[in-house]
PDB file of C-alpha atoms and ligand atoms in Angstrom:
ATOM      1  CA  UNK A   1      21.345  -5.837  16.076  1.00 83.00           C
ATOM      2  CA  UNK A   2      22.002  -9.449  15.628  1.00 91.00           C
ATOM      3  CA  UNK A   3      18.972 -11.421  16.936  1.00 97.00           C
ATOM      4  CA  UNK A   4      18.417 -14.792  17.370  1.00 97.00           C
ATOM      5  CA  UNK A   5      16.296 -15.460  14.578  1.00 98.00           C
ATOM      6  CA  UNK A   6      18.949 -13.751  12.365  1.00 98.00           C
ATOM      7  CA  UNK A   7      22.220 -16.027  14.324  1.00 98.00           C
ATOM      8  CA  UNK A   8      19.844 -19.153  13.434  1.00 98.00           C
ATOM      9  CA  UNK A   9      19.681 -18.231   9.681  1.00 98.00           C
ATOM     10  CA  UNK A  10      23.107 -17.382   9.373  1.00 98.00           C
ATOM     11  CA  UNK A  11      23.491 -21.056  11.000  1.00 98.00           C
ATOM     12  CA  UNK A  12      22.015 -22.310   7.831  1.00 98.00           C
ATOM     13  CA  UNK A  13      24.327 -20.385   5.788  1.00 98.00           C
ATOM     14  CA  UNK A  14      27.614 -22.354   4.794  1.00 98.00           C
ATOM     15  CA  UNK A  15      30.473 -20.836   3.665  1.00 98.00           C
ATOM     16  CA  UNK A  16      30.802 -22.033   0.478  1.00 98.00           C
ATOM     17  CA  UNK A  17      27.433 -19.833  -0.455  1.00 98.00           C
ATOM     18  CA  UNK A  18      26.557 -16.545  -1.862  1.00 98.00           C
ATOM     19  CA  UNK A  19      23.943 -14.891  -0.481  1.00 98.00           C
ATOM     20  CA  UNK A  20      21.912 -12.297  -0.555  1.00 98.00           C
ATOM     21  CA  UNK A  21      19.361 -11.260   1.747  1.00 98.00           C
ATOM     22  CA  UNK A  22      16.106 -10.033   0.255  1.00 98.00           C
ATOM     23  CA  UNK A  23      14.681  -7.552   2.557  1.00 98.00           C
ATOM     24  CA  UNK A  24      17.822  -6.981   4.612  1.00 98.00           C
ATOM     25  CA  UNK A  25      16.575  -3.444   6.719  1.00 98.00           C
ATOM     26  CA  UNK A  26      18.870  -3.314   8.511  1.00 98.00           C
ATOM     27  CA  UNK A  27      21.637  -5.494   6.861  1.00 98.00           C
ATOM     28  CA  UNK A  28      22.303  -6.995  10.250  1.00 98.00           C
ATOM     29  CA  UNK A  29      22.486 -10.489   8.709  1.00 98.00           C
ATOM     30  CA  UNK A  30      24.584  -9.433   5.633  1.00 98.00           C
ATOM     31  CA  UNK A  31      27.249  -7.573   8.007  1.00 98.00           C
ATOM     32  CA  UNK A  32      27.123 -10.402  10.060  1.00 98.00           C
ATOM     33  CA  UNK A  33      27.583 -12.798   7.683  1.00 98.00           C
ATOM     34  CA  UNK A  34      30.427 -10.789   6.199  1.00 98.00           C
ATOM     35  CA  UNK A  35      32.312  -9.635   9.244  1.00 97.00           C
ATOM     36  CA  UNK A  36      32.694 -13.105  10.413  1.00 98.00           C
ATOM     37  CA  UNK A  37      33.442 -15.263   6.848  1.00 98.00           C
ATOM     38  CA  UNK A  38      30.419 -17.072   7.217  1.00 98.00           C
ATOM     39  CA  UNK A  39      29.896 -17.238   3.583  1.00 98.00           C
ATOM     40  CA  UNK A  40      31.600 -16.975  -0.007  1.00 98.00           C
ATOM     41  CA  UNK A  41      30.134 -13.280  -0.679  1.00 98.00           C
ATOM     42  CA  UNK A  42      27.347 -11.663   0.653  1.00 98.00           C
ATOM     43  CA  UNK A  43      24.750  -9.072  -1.010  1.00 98.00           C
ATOM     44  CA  UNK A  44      21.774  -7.268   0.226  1.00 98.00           C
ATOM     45  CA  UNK A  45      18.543  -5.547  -1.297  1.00 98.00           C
ATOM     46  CA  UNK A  46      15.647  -4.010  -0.134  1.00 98.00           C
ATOM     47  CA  UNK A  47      12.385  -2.630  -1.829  1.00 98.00           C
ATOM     48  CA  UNK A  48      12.225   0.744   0.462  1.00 98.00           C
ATOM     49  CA  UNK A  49      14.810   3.076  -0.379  1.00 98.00           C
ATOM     50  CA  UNK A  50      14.795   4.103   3.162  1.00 98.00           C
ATOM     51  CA  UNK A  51      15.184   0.577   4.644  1.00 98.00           C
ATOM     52  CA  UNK A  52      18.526   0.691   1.897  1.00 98.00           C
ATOM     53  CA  UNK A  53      19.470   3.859   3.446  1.00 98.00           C
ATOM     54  CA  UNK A  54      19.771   2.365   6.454  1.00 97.00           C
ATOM     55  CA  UNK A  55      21.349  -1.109   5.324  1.00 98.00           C
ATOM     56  CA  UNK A  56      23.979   1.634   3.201  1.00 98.00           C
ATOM     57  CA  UNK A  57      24.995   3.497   6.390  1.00 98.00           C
ATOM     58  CA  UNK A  58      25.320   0.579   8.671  1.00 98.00           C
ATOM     59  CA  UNK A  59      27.159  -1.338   5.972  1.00 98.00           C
ATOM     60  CA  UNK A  60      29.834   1.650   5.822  1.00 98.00           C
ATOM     61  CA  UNK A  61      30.092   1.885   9.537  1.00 98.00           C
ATOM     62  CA  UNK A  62      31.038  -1.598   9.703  1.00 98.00           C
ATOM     63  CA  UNK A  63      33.657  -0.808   6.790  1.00 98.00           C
ATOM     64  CA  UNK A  64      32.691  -3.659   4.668  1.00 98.00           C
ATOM     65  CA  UNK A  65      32.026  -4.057   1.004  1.00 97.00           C
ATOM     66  CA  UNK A  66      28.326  -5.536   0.680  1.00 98.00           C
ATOM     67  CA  UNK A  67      26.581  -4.516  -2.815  1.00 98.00           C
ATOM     68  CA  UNK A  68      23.542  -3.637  -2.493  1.00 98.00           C
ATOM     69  CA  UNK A  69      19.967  -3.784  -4.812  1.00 98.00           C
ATOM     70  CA  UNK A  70      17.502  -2.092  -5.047  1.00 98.00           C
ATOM     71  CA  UNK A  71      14.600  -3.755  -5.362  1.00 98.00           C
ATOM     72  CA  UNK A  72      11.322  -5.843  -5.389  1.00 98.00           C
ATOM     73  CA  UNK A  73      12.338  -9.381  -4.621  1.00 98.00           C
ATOM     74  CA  UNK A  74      14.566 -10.641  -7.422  1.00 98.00           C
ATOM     75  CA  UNK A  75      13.449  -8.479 -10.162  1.00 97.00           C
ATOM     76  CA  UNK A  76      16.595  -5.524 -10.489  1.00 97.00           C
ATOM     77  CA  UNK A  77      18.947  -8.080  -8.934  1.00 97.00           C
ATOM     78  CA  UNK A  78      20.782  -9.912 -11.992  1.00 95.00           C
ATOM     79  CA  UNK A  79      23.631 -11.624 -10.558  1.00 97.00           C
ATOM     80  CA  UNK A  80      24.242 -15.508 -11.217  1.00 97.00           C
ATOM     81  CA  UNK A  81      26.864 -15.874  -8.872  1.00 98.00           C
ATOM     82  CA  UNK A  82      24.453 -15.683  -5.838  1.00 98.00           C
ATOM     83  CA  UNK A  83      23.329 -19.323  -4.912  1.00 98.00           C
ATOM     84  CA  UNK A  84      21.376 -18.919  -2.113  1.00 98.00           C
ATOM     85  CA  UNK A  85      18.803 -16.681  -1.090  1.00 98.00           C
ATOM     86  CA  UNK A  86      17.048 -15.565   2.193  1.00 99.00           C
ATOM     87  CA  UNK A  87      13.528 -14.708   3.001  1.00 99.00           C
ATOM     88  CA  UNK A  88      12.830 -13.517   6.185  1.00 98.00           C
ATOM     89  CA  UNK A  89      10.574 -11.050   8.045  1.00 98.00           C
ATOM     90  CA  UNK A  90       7.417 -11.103   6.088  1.00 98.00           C
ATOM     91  CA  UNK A  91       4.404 -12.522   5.613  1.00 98.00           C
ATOM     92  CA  UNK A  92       3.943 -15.933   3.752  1.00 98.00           C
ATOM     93  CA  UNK A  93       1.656 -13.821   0.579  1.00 98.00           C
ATOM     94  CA  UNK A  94       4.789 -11.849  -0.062  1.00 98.00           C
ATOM     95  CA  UNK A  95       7.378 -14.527   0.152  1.00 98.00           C
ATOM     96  CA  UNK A  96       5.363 -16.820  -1.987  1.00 98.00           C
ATOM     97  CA  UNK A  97       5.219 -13.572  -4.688  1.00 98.00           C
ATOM     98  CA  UNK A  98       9.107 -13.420  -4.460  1.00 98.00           C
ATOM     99  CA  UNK A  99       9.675 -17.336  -4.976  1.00 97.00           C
ATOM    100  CA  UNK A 100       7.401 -16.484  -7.999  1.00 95.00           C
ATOM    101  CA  UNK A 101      10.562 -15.114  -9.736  1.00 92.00           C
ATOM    102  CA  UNK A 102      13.454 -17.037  -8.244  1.00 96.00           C
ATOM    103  CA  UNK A 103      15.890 -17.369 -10.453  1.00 97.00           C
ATOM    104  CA  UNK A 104      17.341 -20.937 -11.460  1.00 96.00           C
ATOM    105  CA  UNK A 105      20.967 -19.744  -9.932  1.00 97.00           C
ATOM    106  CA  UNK A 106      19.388 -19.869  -6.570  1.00 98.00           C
ATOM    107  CA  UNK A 107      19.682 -23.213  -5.561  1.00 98.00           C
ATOM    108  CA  UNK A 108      19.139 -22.588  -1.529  1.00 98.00           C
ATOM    109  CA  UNK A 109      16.343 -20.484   0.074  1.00 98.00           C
ATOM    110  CA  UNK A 110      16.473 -20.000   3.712  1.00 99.00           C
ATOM    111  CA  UNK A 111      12.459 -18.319   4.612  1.00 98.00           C
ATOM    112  CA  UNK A 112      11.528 -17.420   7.944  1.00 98.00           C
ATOM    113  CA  UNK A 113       7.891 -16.321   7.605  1.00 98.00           C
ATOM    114  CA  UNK A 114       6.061 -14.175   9.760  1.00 98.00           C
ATOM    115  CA  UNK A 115       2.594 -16.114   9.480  1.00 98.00           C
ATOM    116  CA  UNK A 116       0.696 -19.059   7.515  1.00 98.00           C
ATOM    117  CA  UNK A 117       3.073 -21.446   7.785  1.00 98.00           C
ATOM    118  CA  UNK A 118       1.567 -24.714   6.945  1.00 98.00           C
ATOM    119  CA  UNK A 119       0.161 -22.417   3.703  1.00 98.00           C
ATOM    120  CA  UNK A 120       3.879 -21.475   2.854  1.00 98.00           C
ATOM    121  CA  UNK A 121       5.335 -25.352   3.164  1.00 98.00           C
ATOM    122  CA  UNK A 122       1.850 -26.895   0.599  1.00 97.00           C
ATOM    123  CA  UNK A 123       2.742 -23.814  -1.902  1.00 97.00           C
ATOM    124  CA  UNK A 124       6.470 -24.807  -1.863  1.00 97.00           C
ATOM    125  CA  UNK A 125       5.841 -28.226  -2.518  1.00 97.00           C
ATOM    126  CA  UNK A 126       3.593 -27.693  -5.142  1.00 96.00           C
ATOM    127  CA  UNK A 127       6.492 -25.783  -6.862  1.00 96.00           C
ATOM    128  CA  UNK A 128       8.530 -28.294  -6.507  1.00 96.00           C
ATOM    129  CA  UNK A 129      10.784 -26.979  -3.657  1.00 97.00           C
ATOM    130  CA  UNK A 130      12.034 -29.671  -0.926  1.00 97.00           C
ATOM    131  CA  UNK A 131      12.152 -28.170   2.880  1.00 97.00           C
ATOM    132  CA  UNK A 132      15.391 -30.480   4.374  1.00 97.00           C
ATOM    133  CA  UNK A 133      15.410 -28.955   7.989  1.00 97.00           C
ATOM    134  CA  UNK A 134      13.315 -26.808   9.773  1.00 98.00           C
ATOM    135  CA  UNK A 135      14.148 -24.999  13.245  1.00 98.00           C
ATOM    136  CA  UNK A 136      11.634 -23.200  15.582  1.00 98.00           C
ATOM    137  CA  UNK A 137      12.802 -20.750  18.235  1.00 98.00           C
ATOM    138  CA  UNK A 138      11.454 -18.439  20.670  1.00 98.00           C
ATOM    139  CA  UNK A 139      12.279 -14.970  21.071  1.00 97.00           C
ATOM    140  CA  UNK A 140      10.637 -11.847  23.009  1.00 95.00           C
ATOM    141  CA  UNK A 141       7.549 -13.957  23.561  1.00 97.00           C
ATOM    142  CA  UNK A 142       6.562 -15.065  19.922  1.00 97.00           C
ATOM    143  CA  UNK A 143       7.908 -18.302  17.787  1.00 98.00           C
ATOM    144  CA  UNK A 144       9.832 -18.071  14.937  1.00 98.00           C
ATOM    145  CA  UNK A 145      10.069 -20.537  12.337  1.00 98.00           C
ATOM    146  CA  UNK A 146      12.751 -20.825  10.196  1.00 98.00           C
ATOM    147  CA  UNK A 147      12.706 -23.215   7.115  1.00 98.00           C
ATOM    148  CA  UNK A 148      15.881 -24.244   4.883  1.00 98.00           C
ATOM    149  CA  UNK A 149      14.818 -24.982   1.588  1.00 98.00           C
ATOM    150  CA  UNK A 150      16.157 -26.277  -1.740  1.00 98.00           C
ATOM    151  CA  UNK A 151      15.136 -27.503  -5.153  1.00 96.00           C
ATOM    152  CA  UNK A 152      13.928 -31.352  -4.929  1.00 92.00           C
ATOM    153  CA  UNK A 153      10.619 -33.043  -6.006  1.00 88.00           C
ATOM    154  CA  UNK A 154      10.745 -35.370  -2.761  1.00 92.00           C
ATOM    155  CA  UNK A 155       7.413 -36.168  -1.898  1.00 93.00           C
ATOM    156  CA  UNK A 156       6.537 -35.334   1.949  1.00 95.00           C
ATOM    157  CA  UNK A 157       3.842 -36.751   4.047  1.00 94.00           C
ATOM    158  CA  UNK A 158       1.021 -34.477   5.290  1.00 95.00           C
ATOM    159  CA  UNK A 159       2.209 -34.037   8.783  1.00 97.00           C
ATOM    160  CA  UNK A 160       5.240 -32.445   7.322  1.00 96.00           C
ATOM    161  CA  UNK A 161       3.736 -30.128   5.374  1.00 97.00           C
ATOM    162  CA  UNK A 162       1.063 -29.082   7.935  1.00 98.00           C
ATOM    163  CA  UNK A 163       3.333 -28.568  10.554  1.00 98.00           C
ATOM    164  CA  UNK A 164       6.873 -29.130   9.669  1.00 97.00           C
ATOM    165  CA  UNK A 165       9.997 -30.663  10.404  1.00 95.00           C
ATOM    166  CA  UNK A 166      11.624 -29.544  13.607  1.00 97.00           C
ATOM    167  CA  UNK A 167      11.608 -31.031  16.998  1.00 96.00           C
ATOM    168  CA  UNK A 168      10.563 -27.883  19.395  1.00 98.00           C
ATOM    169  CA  UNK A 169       7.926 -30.000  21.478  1.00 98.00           C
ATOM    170  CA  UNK A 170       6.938 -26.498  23.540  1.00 98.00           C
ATOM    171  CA  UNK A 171       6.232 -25.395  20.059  1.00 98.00           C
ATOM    172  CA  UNK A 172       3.691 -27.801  19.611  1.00 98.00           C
ATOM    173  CA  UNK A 173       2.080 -28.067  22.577  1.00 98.00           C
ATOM    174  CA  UNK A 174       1.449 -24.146  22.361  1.00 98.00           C
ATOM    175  CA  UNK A 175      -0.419 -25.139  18.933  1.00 98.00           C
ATOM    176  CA  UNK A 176      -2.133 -27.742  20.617  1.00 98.00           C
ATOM    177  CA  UNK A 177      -3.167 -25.201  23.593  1.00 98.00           C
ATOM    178  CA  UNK A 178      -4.398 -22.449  20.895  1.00 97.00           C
ATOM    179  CA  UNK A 179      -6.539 -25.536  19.050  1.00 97.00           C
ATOM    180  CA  UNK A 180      -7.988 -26.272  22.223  1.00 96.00           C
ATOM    181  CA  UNK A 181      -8.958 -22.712  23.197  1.00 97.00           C
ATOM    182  CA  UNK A 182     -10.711 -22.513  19.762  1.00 97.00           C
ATOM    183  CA  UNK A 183     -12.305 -25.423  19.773  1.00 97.00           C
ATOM    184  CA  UNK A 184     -13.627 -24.599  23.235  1.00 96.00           C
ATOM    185  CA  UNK A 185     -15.140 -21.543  21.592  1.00 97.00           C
ATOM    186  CA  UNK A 186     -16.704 -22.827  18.510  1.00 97.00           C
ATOM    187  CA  UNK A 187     -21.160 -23.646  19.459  1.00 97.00           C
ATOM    188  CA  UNK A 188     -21.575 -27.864  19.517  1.00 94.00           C
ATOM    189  CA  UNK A 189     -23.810 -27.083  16.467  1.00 97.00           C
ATOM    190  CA  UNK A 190     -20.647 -25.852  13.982  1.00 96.00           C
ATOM    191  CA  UNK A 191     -20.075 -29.434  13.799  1.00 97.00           C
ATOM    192  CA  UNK A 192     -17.872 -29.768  10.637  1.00 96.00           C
ATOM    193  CA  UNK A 193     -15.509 -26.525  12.306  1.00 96.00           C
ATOM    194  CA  UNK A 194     -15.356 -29.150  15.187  1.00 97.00           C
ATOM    195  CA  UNK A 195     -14.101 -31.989  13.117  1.00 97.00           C
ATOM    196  CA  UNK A 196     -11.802 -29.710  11.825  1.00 96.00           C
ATOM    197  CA  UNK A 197     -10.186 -28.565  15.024  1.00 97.00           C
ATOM    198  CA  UNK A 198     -10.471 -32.222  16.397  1.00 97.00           C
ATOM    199  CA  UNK A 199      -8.515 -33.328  13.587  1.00 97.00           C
ATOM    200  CA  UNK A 200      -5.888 -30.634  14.175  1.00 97.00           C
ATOM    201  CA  UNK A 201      -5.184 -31.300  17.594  1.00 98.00           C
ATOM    202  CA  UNK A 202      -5.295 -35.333  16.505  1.00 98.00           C
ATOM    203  CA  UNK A 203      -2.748 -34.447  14.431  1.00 98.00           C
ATOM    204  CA  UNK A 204      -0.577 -32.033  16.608  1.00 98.00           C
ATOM    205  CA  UNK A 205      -0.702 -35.128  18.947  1.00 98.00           C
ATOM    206  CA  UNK A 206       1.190 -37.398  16.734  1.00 97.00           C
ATOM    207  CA  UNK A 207       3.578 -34.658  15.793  1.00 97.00           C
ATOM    208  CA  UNK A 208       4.328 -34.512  18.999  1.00 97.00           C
ATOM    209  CA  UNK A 209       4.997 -38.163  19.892  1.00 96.00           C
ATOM    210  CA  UNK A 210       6.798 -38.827  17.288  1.00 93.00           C
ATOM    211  CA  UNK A 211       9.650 -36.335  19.243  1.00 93.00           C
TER     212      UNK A 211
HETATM  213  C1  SAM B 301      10.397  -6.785   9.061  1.00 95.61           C
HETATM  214  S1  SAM B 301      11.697  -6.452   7.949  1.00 95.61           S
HETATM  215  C2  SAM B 301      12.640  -7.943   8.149  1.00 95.61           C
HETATM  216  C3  SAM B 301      14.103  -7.660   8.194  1.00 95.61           C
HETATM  217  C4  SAM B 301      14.951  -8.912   8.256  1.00 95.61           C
HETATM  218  N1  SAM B 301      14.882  -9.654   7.011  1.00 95.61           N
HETATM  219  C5  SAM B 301      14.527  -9.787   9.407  1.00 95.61           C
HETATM  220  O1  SAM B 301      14.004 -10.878   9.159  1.00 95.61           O
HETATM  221  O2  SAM B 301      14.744  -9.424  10.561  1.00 95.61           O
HETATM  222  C6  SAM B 301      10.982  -6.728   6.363  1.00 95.61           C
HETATM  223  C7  SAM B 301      11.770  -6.049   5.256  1.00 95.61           C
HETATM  224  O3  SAM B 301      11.377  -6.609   4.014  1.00 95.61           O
HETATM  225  C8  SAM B 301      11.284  -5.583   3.061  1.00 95.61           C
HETATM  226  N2  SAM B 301      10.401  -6.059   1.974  1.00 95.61           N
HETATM  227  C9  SAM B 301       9.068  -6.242   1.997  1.00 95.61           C
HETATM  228  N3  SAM B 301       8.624  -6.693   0.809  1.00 95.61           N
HETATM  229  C10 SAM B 301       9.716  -6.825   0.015  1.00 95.61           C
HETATM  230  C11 SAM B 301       9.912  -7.249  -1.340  1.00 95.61           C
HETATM  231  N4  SAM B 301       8.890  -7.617  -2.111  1.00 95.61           N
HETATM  232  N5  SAM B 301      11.181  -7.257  -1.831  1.00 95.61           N
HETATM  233  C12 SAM B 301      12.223  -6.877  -1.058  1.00 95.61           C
HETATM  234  N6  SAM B 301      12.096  -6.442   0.220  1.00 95.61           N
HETATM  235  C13 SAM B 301      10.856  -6.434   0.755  1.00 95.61           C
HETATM  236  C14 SAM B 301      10.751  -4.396   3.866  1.00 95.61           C
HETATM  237  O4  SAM B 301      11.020  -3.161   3.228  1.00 95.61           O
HETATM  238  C15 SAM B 301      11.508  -4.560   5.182  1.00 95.61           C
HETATM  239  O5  SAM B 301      12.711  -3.842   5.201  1.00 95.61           O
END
């Protein structure tokens, strides 16, 4: 089922793209990008045959045509038509492995990762990927951050890349609460893990005002 992580990624998707969805599961997002024309064409792929399985028998419910692949991120899937590629639904180690071997057709990533976020954003810059928007949403009590990314050597101050681009101020002040519950935890003594937390929540503050 469509949730709302998945409706906010297919937001970034324009119609003018091909897409395919690296780790579909499902193949919620590719049948609901195809159903409703929200892109040029539409292709899925998994690396568990069963997870394929289950995109393959959802996909012919829906009666639509969505090729499928096979496969560990982009390594069995060699078609240059697709443009744009999403990410989504797993952990920051794995997507960064996958980006690895993005091929030069993809000119759009859309990566919604489940963890290490500020991690994820420094390793994209360093390869030279630009992230232009970034949206954070809330869903069955846990945030989800979703990142639209392309290929541009713009250079980004540190705020962005620790902790990103969107405007979701209860996002931030959640942060700030979690820095403040570990810094109330961590002995006056550790005082260079202080600093370090102090400085967080320093900067989490001027994310925040600048909202
Ligand atoms: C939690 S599901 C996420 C499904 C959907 N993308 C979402 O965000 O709701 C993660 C999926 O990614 C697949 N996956 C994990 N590592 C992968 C890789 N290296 N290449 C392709 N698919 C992968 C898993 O098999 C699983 O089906």
């Amino acid at each position: 089922m469509m949730n709302l992580k998945l409706k906010v990624i297919a937001s970034f998707v324009d119609q003018k793209d091909t897409v395919i969805d690296i780790g579909c599961d499902h193949a919620y997002l590719a049948i609901y990008l195809k159903k409703n024309n929200l892109a040029f064409d539409v292709y899925a792929s998994d690396i568990h045959v069963n997870a394929l399985n289950r995109a393959k028998k959802n996909i012919k419910e829906a009666n639509l045509k969505i090729t499928t692949y096979l496969s560990d991120g982009f390594k069995n899937i060699n078609n240059e038509h697709i443009d744009t590629a999403v990410i989504a639904g797993m952990g920051a180690d794995t997507i960064l492995n996958i980006i690895k071997n993005v091929p030069l057709h993809i000119k759009k990533i859309i990566i919604s990762s489940n963890n290490h976020h500020a991690l994820l954003r420094k390793a994209l810059y360093h390869r030279k990927f630009y992230i232009k928007k970034e949206e954070v949403i809330y869903e069955k009590g846990k945030y989800y951050v979703i990142m639209l990314v392309t290929r541009n050597a713009i250079k980004e101050n540190f705020l962005s890349l620790k902790y990103g681009k969107s405007k979701n101020k209860e996002y931030f002040l959640y942060l700030k609460k979690k820095e403040y519950d570990v810094l109330k935890k961590i002995p006056k003594r550790k005082i260079f893990k202080r600093i370090k937390h102090k400085k967080n929540l320093f900067d989490l503050n001027l994310v925040i005002k600048r909202i």
